[in-house]
Structures are given as C-alpha cells and as structure tokens.
Coordinates of C-alpha atoms in Angstrom, one line a residue:
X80 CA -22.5 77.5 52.3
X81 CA -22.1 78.3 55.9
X82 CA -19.0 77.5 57.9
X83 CA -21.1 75.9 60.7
X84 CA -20.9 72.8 59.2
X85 CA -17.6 72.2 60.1
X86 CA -18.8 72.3 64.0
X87 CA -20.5 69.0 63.1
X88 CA -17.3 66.5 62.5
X89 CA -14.9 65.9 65.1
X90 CA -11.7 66.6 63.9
X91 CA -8.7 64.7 65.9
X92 CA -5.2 65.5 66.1
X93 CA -2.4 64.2 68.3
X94 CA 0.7 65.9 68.2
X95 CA 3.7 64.4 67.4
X96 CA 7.4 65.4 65.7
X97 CA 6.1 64.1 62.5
X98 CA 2.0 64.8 62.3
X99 CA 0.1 66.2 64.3
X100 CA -3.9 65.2 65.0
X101 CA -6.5 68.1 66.7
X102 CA -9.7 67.3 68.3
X103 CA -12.5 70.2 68.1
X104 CA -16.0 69.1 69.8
X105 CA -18.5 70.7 68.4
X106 CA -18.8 73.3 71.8
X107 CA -15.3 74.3 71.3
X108 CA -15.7 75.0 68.1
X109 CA -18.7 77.2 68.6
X110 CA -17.1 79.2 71.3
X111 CA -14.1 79.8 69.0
X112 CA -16.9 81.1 65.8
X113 CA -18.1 83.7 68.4
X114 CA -14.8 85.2 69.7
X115 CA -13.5 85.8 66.1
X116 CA -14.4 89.1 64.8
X117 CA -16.6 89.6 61.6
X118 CA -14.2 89.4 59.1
X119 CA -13.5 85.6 60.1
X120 CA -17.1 84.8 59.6
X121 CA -17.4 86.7 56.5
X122 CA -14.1 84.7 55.1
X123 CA -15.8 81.2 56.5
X124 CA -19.4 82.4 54.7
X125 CA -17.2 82.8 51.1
X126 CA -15.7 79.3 51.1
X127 CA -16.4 75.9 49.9
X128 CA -16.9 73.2 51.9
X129 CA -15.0 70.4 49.7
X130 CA -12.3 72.3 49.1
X131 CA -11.9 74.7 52.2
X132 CA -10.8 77.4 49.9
X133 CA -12.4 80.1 48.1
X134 CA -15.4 79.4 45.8
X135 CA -14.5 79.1 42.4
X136 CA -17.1 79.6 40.0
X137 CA -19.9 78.9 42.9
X138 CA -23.2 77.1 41.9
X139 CA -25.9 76.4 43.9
X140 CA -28.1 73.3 44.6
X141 CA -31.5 73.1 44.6
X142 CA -31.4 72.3 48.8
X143 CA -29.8 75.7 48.5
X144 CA -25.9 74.9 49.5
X145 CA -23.0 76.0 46.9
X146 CA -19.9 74.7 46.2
X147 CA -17.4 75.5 43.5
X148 CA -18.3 73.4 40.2
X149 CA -15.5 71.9 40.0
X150 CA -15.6 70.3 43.0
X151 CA -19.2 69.4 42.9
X152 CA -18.5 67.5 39.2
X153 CA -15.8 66.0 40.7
X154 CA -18.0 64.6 43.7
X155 CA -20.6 63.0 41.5
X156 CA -18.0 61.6 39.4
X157 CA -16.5 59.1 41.7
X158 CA -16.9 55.6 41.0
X159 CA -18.9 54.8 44.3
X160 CA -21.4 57.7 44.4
X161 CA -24.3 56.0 42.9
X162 CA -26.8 59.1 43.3
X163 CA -26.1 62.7 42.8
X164 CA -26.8 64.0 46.6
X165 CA -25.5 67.1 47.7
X166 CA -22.2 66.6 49.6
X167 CA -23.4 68.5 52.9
X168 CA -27.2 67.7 54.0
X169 CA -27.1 65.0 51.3
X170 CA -30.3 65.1 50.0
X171 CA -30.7 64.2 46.5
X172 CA -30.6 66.7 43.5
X173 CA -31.9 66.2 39.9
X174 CA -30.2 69.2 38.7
X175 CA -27.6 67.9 35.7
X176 CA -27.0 71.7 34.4
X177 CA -25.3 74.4 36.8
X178 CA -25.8 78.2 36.5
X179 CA -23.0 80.2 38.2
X180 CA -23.9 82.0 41.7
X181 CA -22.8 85.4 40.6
X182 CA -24.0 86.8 43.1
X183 CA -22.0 84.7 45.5
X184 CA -19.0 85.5 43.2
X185 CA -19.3 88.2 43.2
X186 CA -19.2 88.2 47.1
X187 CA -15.7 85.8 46.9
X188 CA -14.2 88.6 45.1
X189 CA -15.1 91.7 47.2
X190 CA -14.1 89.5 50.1
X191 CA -10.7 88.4 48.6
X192 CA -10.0 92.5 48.0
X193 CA -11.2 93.1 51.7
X194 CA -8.4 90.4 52.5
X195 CA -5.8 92.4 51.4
X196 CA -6.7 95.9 52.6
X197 CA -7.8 94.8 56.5
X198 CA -3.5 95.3 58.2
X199 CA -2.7 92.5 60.1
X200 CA -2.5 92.5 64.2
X201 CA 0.1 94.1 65.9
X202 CA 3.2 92.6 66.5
X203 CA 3.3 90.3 69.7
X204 CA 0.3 88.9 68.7
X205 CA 0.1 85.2 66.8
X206 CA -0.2 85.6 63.0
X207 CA -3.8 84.1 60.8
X208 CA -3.9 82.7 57.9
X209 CA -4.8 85.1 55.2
X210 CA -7.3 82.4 53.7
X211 CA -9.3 81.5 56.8
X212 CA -8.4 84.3 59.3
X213 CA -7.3 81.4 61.8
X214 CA -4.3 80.8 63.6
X215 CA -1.1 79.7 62.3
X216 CA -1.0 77.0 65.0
X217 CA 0.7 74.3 62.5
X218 CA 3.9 73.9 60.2
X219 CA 3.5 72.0 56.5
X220 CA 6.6 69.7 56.7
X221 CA 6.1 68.6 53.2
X222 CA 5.6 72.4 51.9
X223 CA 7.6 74.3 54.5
X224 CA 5.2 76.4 55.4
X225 CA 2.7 77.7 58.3
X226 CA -0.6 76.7 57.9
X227 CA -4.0 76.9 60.3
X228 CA -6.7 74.1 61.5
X229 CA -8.7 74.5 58.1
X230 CA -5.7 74.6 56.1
X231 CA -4.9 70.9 57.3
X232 CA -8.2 69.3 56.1
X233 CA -8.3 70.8 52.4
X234 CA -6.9 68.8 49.7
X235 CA -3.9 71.2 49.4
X236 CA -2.6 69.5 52.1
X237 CA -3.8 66.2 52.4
X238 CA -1.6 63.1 54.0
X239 CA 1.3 65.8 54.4
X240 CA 3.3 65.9 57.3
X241 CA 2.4 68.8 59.8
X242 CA 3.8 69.6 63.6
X243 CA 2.9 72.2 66.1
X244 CA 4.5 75.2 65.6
X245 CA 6.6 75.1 68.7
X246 CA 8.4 71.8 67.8
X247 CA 8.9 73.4 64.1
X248 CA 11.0 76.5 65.5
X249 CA 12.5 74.7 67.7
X250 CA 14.1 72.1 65.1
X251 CA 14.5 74.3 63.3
X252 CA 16.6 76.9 65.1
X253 CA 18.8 73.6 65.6
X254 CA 19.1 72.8 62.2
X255 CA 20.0 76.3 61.2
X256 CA 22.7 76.6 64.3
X257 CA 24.6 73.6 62.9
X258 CA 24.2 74.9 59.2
X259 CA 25.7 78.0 60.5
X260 CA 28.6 76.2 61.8
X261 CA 29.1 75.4 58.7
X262 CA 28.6 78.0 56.9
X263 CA 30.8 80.3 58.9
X264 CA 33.5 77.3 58.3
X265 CA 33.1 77.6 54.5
X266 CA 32.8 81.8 54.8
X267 CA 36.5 81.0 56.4
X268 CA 37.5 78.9 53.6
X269 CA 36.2 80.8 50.8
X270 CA 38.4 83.9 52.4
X271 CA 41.8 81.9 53.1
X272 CA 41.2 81.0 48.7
X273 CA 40.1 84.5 48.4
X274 CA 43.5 85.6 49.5
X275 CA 45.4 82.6 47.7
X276 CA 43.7 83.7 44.3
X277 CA 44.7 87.1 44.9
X278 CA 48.7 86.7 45.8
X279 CA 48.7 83.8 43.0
X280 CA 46.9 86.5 40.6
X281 CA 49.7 89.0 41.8
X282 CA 52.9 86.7 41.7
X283 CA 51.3 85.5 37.6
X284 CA 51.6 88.7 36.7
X285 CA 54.9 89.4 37.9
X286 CA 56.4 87.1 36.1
X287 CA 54.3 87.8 33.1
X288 CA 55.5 91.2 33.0
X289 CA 59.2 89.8 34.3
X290 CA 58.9 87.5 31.0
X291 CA 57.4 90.4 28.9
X292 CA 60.2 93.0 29.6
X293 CA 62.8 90.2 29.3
X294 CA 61.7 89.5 25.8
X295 CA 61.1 93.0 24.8
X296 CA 64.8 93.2 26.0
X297 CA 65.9 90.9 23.4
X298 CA 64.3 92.2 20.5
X299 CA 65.1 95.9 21.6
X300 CA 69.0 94.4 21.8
X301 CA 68.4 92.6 17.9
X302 CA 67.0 95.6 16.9
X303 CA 69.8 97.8 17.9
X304 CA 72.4 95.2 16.8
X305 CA 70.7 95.6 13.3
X306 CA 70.6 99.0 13.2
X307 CA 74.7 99.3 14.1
X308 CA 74.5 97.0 11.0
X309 CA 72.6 98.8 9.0
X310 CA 74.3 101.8 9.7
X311 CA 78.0 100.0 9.0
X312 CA 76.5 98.6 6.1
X313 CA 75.1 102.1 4.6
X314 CA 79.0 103.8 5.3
X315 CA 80.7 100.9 3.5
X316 CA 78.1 101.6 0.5
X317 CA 78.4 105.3 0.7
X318 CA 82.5 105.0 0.5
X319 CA 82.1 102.5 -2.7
X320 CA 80.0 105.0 -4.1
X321 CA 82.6 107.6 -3.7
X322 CA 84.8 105.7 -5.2
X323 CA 82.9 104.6 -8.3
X324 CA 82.1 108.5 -9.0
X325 CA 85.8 109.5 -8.8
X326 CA 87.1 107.0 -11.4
X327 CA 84.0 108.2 -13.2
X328 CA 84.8 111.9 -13.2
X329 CA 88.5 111.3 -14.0
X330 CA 88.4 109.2 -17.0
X331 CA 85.1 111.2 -18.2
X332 CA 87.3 114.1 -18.5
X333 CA 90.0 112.3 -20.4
X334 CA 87.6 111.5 -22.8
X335 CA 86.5 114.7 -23.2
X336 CA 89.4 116.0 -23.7
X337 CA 89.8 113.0 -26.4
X338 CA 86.7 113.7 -28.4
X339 CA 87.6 117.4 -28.5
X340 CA 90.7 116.8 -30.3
X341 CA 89.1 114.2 -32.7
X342 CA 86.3 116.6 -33.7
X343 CA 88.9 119.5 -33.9
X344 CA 91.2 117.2 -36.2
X345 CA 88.1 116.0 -38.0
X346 CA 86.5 119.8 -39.0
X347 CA 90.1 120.7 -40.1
X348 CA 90.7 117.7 -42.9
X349 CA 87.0 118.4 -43.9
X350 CA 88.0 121.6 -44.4
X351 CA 91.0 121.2 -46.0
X352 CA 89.0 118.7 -48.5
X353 CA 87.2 121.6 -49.8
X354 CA 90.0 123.7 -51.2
X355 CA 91.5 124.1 -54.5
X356 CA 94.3 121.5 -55.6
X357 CA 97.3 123.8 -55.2
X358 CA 95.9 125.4 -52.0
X359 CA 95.2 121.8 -50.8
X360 CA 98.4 120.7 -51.2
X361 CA 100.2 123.5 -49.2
X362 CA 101.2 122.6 -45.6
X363 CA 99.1 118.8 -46.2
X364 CA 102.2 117.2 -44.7
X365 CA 101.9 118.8 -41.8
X366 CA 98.4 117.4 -41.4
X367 CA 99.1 114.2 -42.3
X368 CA 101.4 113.6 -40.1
X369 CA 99.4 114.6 -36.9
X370 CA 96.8 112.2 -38.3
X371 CA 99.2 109.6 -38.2
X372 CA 100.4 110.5 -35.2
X373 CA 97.4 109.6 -33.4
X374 CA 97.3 106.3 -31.4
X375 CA 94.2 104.1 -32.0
X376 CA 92.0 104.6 -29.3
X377 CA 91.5 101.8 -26.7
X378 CA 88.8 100.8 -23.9
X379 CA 90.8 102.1 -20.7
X380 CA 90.1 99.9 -17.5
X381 CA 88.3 102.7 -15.8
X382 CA 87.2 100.5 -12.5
X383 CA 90.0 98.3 -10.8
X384 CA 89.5 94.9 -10.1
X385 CA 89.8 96.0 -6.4
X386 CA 86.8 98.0 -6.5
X387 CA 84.9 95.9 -8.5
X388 CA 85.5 93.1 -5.7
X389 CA 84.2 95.1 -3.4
X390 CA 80.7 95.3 -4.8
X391 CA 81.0 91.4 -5.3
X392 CA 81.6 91.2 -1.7
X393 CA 78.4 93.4 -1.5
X394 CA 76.3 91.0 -3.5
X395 CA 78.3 88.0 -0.7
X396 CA 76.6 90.0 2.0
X397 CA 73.3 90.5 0.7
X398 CA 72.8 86.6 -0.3
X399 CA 74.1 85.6 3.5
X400 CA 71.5 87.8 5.1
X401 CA 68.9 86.8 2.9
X402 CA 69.4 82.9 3.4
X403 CA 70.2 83.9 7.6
X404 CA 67.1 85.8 8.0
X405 CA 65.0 82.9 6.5
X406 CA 66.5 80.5 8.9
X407 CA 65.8 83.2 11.5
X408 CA 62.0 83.6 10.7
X409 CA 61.9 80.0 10.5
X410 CA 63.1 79.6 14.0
X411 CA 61.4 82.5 14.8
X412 CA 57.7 81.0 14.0
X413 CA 58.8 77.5 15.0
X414 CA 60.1 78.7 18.4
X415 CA 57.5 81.4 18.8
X416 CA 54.2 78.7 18.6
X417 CA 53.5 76.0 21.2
X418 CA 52.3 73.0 19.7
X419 CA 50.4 70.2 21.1
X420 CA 52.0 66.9 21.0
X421 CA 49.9 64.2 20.3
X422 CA 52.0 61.8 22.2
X423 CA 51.3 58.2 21.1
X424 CA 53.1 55.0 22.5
X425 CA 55.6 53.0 20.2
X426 CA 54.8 49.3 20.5
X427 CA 57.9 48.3 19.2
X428 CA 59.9 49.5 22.2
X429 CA 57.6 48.4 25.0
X430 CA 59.3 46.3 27.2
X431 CA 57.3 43.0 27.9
X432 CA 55.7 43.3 30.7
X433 CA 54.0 46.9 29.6
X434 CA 50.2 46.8 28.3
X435 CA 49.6 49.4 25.5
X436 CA 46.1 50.3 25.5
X437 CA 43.9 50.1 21.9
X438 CA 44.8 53.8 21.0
X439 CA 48.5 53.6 22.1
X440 CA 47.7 56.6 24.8
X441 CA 48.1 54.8 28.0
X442 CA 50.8 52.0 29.4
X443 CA 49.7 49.7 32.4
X444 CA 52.3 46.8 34.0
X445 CA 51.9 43.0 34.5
X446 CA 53.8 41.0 36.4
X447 CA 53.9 37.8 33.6
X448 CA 55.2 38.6 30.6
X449 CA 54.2 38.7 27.5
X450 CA 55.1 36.8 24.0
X451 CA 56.5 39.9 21.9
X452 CA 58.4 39.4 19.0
X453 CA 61.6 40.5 18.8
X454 CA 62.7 44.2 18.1
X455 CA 66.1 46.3 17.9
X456 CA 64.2 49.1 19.6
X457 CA 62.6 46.6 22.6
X458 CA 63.3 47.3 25.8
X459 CA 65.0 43.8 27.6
X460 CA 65.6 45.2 31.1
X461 CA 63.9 47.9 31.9
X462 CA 60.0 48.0 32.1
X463 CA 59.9 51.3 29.4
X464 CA 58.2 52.6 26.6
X465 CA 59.0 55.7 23.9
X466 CA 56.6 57.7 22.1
X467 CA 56.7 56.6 18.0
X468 CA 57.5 60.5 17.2
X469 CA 60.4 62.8 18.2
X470 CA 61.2 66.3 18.1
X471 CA 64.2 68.2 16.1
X472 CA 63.2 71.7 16.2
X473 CA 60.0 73.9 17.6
X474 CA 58.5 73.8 21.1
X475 CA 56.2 71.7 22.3
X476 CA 54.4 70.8 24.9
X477 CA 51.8 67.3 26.1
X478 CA 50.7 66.3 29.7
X479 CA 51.2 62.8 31.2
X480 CA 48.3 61.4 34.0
X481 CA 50.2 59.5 36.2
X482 CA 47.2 58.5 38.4
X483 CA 47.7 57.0 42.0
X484 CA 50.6 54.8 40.6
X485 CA 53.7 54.0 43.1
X486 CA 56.3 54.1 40.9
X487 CA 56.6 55.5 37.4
X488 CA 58.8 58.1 35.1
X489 CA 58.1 60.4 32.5
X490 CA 60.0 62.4 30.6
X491 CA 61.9 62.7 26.9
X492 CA 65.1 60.6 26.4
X493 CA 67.6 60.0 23.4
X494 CA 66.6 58.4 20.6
X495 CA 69.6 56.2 21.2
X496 CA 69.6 55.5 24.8
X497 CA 69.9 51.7 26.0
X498 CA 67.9 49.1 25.2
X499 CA 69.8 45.9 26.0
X500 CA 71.0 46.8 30.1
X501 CA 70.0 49.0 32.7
X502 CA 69.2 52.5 32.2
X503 CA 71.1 55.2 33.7
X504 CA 68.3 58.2 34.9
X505 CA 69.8 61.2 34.1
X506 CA 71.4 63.4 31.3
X507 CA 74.5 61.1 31.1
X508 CA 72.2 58.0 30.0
X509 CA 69.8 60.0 27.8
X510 CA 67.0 60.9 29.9
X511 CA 65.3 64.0 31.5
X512 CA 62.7 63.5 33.5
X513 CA 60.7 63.2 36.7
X514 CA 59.6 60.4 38.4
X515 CA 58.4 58.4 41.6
X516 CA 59.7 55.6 43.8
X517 CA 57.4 54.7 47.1
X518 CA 56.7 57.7 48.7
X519 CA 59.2 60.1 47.0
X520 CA 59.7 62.2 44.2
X521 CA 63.2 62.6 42.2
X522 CA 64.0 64.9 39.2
X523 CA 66.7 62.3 36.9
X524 CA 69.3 65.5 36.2
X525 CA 70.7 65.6 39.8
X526 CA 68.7 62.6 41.5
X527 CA 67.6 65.0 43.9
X528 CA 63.8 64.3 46.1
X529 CA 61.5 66.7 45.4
X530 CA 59.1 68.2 47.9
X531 CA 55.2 68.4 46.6
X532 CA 52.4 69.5 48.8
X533 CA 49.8 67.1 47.3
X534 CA 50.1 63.6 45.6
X535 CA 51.1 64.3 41.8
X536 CA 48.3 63.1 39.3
X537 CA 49.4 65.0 36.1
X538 CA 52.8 66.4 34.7
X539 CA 53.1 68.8 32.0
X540 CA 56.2 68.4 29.1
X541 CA 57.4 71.6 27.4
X542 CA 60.3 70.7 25.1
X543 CA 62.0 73.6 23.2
X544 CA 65.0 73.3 20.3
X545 CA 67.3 76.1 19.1
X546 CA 69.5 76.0 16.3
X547 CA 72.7 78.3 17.1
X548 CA 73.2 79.3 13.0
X549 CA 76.7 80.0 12.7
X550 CA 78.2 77.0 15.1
X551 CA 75.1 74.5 14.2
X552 CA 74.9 73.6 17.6
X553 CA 71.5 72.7 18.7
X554 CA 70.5 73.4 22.3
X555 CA 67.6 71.3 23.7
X556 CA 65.1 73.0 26.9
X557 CA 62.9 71.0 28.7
X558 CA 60.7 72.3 31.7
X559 CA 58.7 70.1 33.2
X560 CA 55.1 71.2 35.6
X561 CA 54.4 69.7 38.6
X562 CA 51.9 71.7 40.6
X563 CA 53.6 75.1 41.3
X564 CA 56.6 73.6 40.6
X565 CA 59.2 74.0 37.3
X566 CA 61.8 72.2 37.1
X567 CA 64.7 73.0 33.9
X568 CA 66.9 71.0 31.8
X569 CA 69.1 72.6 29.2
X570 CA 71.2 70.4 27.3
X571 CA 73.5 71.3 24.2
X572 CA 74.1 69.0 21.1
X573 CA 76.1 68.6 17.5

C-alpha cells in the first residue's frame, strides 16, 4: 500500500518536557515525500499501514491494498467492526481466505537487505531512522531511544512518552553531569578502600608470617631440646651396655675355665674306671682326693644390684615420657583446635531484672523486677548473667552482639565470683572483660577507656588454657576483638 495515505490525517503534536504532539497538513507533508530521495519512497511503498512497520506476510484485498495478515485479522476481529471493510479506502471485502503477496514479500525482503548496504550520511548531518528513512526528530522516554514522526504513530510506541530531541540531550547532559559527580566521588572512595585493603592485606600477612616463624621457633627449640635428650639418653644406654658386656666377658671366662677342669677331671675317672683292679687301684687316692677337693659349684652374682638399678631407672624413664608425651599430645590437639562455643545463658544466675530469651542466646533489661525463685547462684545486686558451661582446658572462641546498647559487659569471670554484693570489674573480683558505660569504653584489667573509631556492635571471645605438667599450674589467656583492636589477659591459677 502506498505511503500517501498518510498525507490524508492530520497528525498533531505539541511539544512539551514530557510528550510531544506534531501537526503535518497534508501540503507539508507532500513537499516533504518529494525532497526525500528514492530510497525513502521505496521504504514507505514496503510498509503496512496499521502497523507502520514492515509487511509481514503481506496479503492483498480485493480493492487492491495490502497489509500484513496479522494485522488485517486482527482489524476484523475487534468487537465493534461489524463488516469486514478494508482498513484504508474502506470498502467492503468478502474475501474470508488470504493468499500471501509473494511478490510484495518478496519486495520487503530485498528492501530490508538494501537497508543495510545504502552507508548512512556524513557526519554533521541529522541521523534517519533505519525503518522509515525519516528524521530522528524525537526521543522514546519510555524506551530510551530515538525515534522519527512514523515511529510515534505505530503500536510500538503507542501512549509512550516522547520529547523533541533538543530537550532530551539537554536533560540529559544534566543528568549525566550530576551522575558524574557522583561517580567521580565513588571512583575516590573505591581508591582510598583500594589502598586500605592493600596495607591491611600487607600488615595480615606480617603478622601471619610474624606468628608462623614464632611458632616454627618453638617446635624447632622442642625439637632440639629432644634431640639433646635423645642423644643423653642413647650415651647413658651405650655406657650400661658396656657395662653389662664386661661382667659378661669376665665371669664367661671363669666359667670356662670351670667346665674345662670338670670335663678334664671327668675323662680322667672314666678312664681310670676302665682299667684292671690292681692297675685301678694304683695312685686312686690321689684322685679321690682332688674329687673331693672340689667345692660344689654355685650361681655367682654376675650383675650387681647397682647395675641392675640402673636399667630399672631406664624402665622409670621410659614410663614418665610415655604418660608426659600423652598429656603433651593431649594439650597439643586441645590447644592446637579452635572450638566454637555455643554460649547459652544460665537462668539460674540471672539477676531479676534480666529477660532471657526462649533459646537462652540473648539477655534484655527491665526496670520492674521479676518473681524468680531463689538460687545460690542468683545474682542479688548486680544486673548479670553467666553462661551454664565453662571451660578447663582447650581454646575457644564465641562472639557477643552488643547492639546500640548504652551500657553493658561481656567477658568470662570465675566460676566463684560474687553473687550476694557488688562486683569488683577486674582480675581481682574474677572478671575479664570489656565493656561500656555512656559514651565510653573500658577494658576491666586496668579500667582504662578505650579509644574505638566506630560504635562497637560485636565482640569476639578467644579463651585459651595451658596445663604447665610438672608444676600443675594452669595458665588462663583471653583476647578479646573489638574492631582492629586486641586486647590480652593472662592470668595463672592452682
């Protein structure tokens, strides 16, 4: 269908920010068809009318007008059309059954190829839309996008919001200036955390390797120690073996020198047995007597009870390390793996005006108290709770939310701290700990203020016990995490 159909509405547009409305008389719109070049007309000549876009699968009416099949089934299918007419001169058609214009198809598709091999103008000169070959006078607020006149009218674009291109750029280039702004602001942010990352990254993996050599330090020093050991161990062996093979050899040779007589005395009275009486007789007093001259033999104590101690001392030796490296593996494994605590509130020691929530994780304060029965472990002065497990031995570690709270403590304590009066914070009451009153922060083993950069909303517990094996005397670490800060406790207990 030809384009000149268009020249017969009047198409209004007012410009505004938001829409924009164009008016085209008919003479205007003529005068534009005959200064665009061929190609325009050839574009308008391939598309529909309904849809202002190519023909898609065209068909053709018996008045002679096409229009894509689509959008000629969906014209007759609206509830108010009561006759099938043709949507352009609108004379009625009795054709129910389409056949496809391939010709004109045919002609859409050599004219979409053409599209894309024609180079656009030179530059200085305004761009066309690649469908309609017409100016890209308007911007698509709804799709962000340029569009022409025709573009406007088909349903692609229908009730959207479209302003001149002028007005477009120019918001545009404001919005973009500010976003700039911004962007350069968060280009400097990204760079100051950039650099941050990089000297934390740095200082982490000092200390890592600090901590690594230190403790490769130690185990070179107990490896070493056990070798001196081993070594003093392996002379004090080799010098009891000496000694063993010594009293061996002597008293070997005595008896040597014992059996060789015995056999020699032995072959002689066998010998003597075997001779005639008379012959027998002669010189048997002689033998006799060095038979009876011998001393029955006895067991000699080869190995003195000395040496003999020794070895038992040996044996003393070999059960201690057994039994001392057990306990050292032990603490080894125990002291060597971070546990999590799973830190859960004793109700029995609340103090009465505390909360406990249903799973015993969290604490909150009222001002009334509450009806609590009785308890040796209760809290009567102080508004505290303990956990319901302890630590002895291992290392562990659990992490407290403190929230926006104005005051509050947290920290391990004695098993047997107070419970009747007023706590002492601090070591010499039986706590370790950090905590905050109004605006400031205090560690309890000095009652010093601490200085954070930021509000504290979490603190981190590591607890770690050693077991000194020859005095039994159990030292106790705790380091407690507050932002980029560690602050130590080391206490030492019987």
């Amino acid at each position: 269908m030809l384009s000149k159909s268009f020249t017969e509405n009047v198409l209004q547009v007012n410009a505004k920010e938001s829409d924009i409305k164009c008016a085209l008389c008919k003479s205007d719109m003529a005068a534009a068809s005959r200064a665009q070049d061929p190609f325009q007309d050839l574009c308008k000549e391939a598309t529909c009318s309904v849809c202002l876009d190519y023909f898609k699968d065209p068909v053709t009416l018996d008045c002679g007008h096409n229009f894509c099949r689509a959008c000629l089934t969906q014209t007759w299918e609206k509830p108010d059309n009561t006759q099938n007419s043709c949507p352009h001169c609108k004379e009625i058609s009795s054709q129910k059954n389409f056949r496809t214009n391939q010709l004109l198809a045919n002609f859409v598709e050599i004219t979409k190829k053409l599209s894309l091999q024609i180079p656009q103008k030179a530059k200085g000169k305004e761009n066309v839309c690649e469908k309609h070959q017409e100016p890209l006078h308007l911007f698509c607020r709804d799709d962000e996008t340029l569009i022409c006149v025709v573009c406007s009218r088909s349903n692609e674009h229908v009730n959207h919001r479209m302003i001149p291109l002028g007005t477009a750029a120019q918001k545009y280039k404001v919005l973009m200036g500010l976003r700039q702004d911004d962007l350069v602001k968060e280009r400097e942010k990204i760079l100051v955390y950039k650099t941050e990352t990089e000297k934390e990254a740095q200082d982490l993996l000092k200390q890592t390797k600090a901590k690594t050599e230190k403790a490769l330090e130690e185990i070179t020093e107990m490896q070493q120690f056990l070798k001196k050991q081993e070594k003093h161990l392996r002379a004090h062996m080799k010098d009891l073996e000496r000694q063993i093979a010594r009293k061996r050899d002597e008293h070997l040779v005595l008896l040597s020198w014992e059996l060789s007589s015995l056999e020699s005395l032995i072959q002689e009275m066998k010998e003597k047995c075997q001779q005639p009486p008379a012959e027998l007789l002669q010189d048997v007093r002689n033998l006799w007597q060095r038979c009876e001259a011998r001393k029955e033999f006895r067991k000699p104590d080869v190995f003195p009870p000395e040496l003999k101690w020794k070895i038992w001392d040996h044996g003393d030796i070999a059960l201690f390390l057994e039994v001392t490296m057990k306990q050292v593996r032990d603490e080894l494994i125990s002291g060597l793996t971070l546990q999590k605590a799973n830190v859960t509130l004793d109700p029995d020691t609340a103090h009465d005006h505390l909360i406990l929530s249903e799973d015993r994780k969290s604490v909150t304060y009222e001002n009334t108290s509450q009806n609590l029965p009785d308890k040796p472990k209760r809290f009567k002065k102080t508004s505290s709770v303990l956990g319901c497990d302890g630590f002895t031995s291992g290392r562990h570690f659990w992490e407290i939310c403190v929230g926006e709270e104005e005051q509050w403590l947290a920290g391990v304590a004695r098993k047997t701290m107070e419970r009747n009066d007023l706590i002492v914070y601090g070591p010499e009451g039986g706590i370790w700990a950090i905590g905050k009153w109004g605006n400031t922060y205090r560690v309890t083993n000095n009652n010093q203020s601490v200085s954070l950069n930021s509000e504290l909303k979490r603190v981190r517990h590591k607890a770690q016990f050693q077991n000194n094996l020859i005095t039994k005397i159990k030292q106790f670490n705790l380091s407690i995490r507050c932002e980029s800060n560690i602050f130590l406790y080391k206490n030492k207990d019987k």
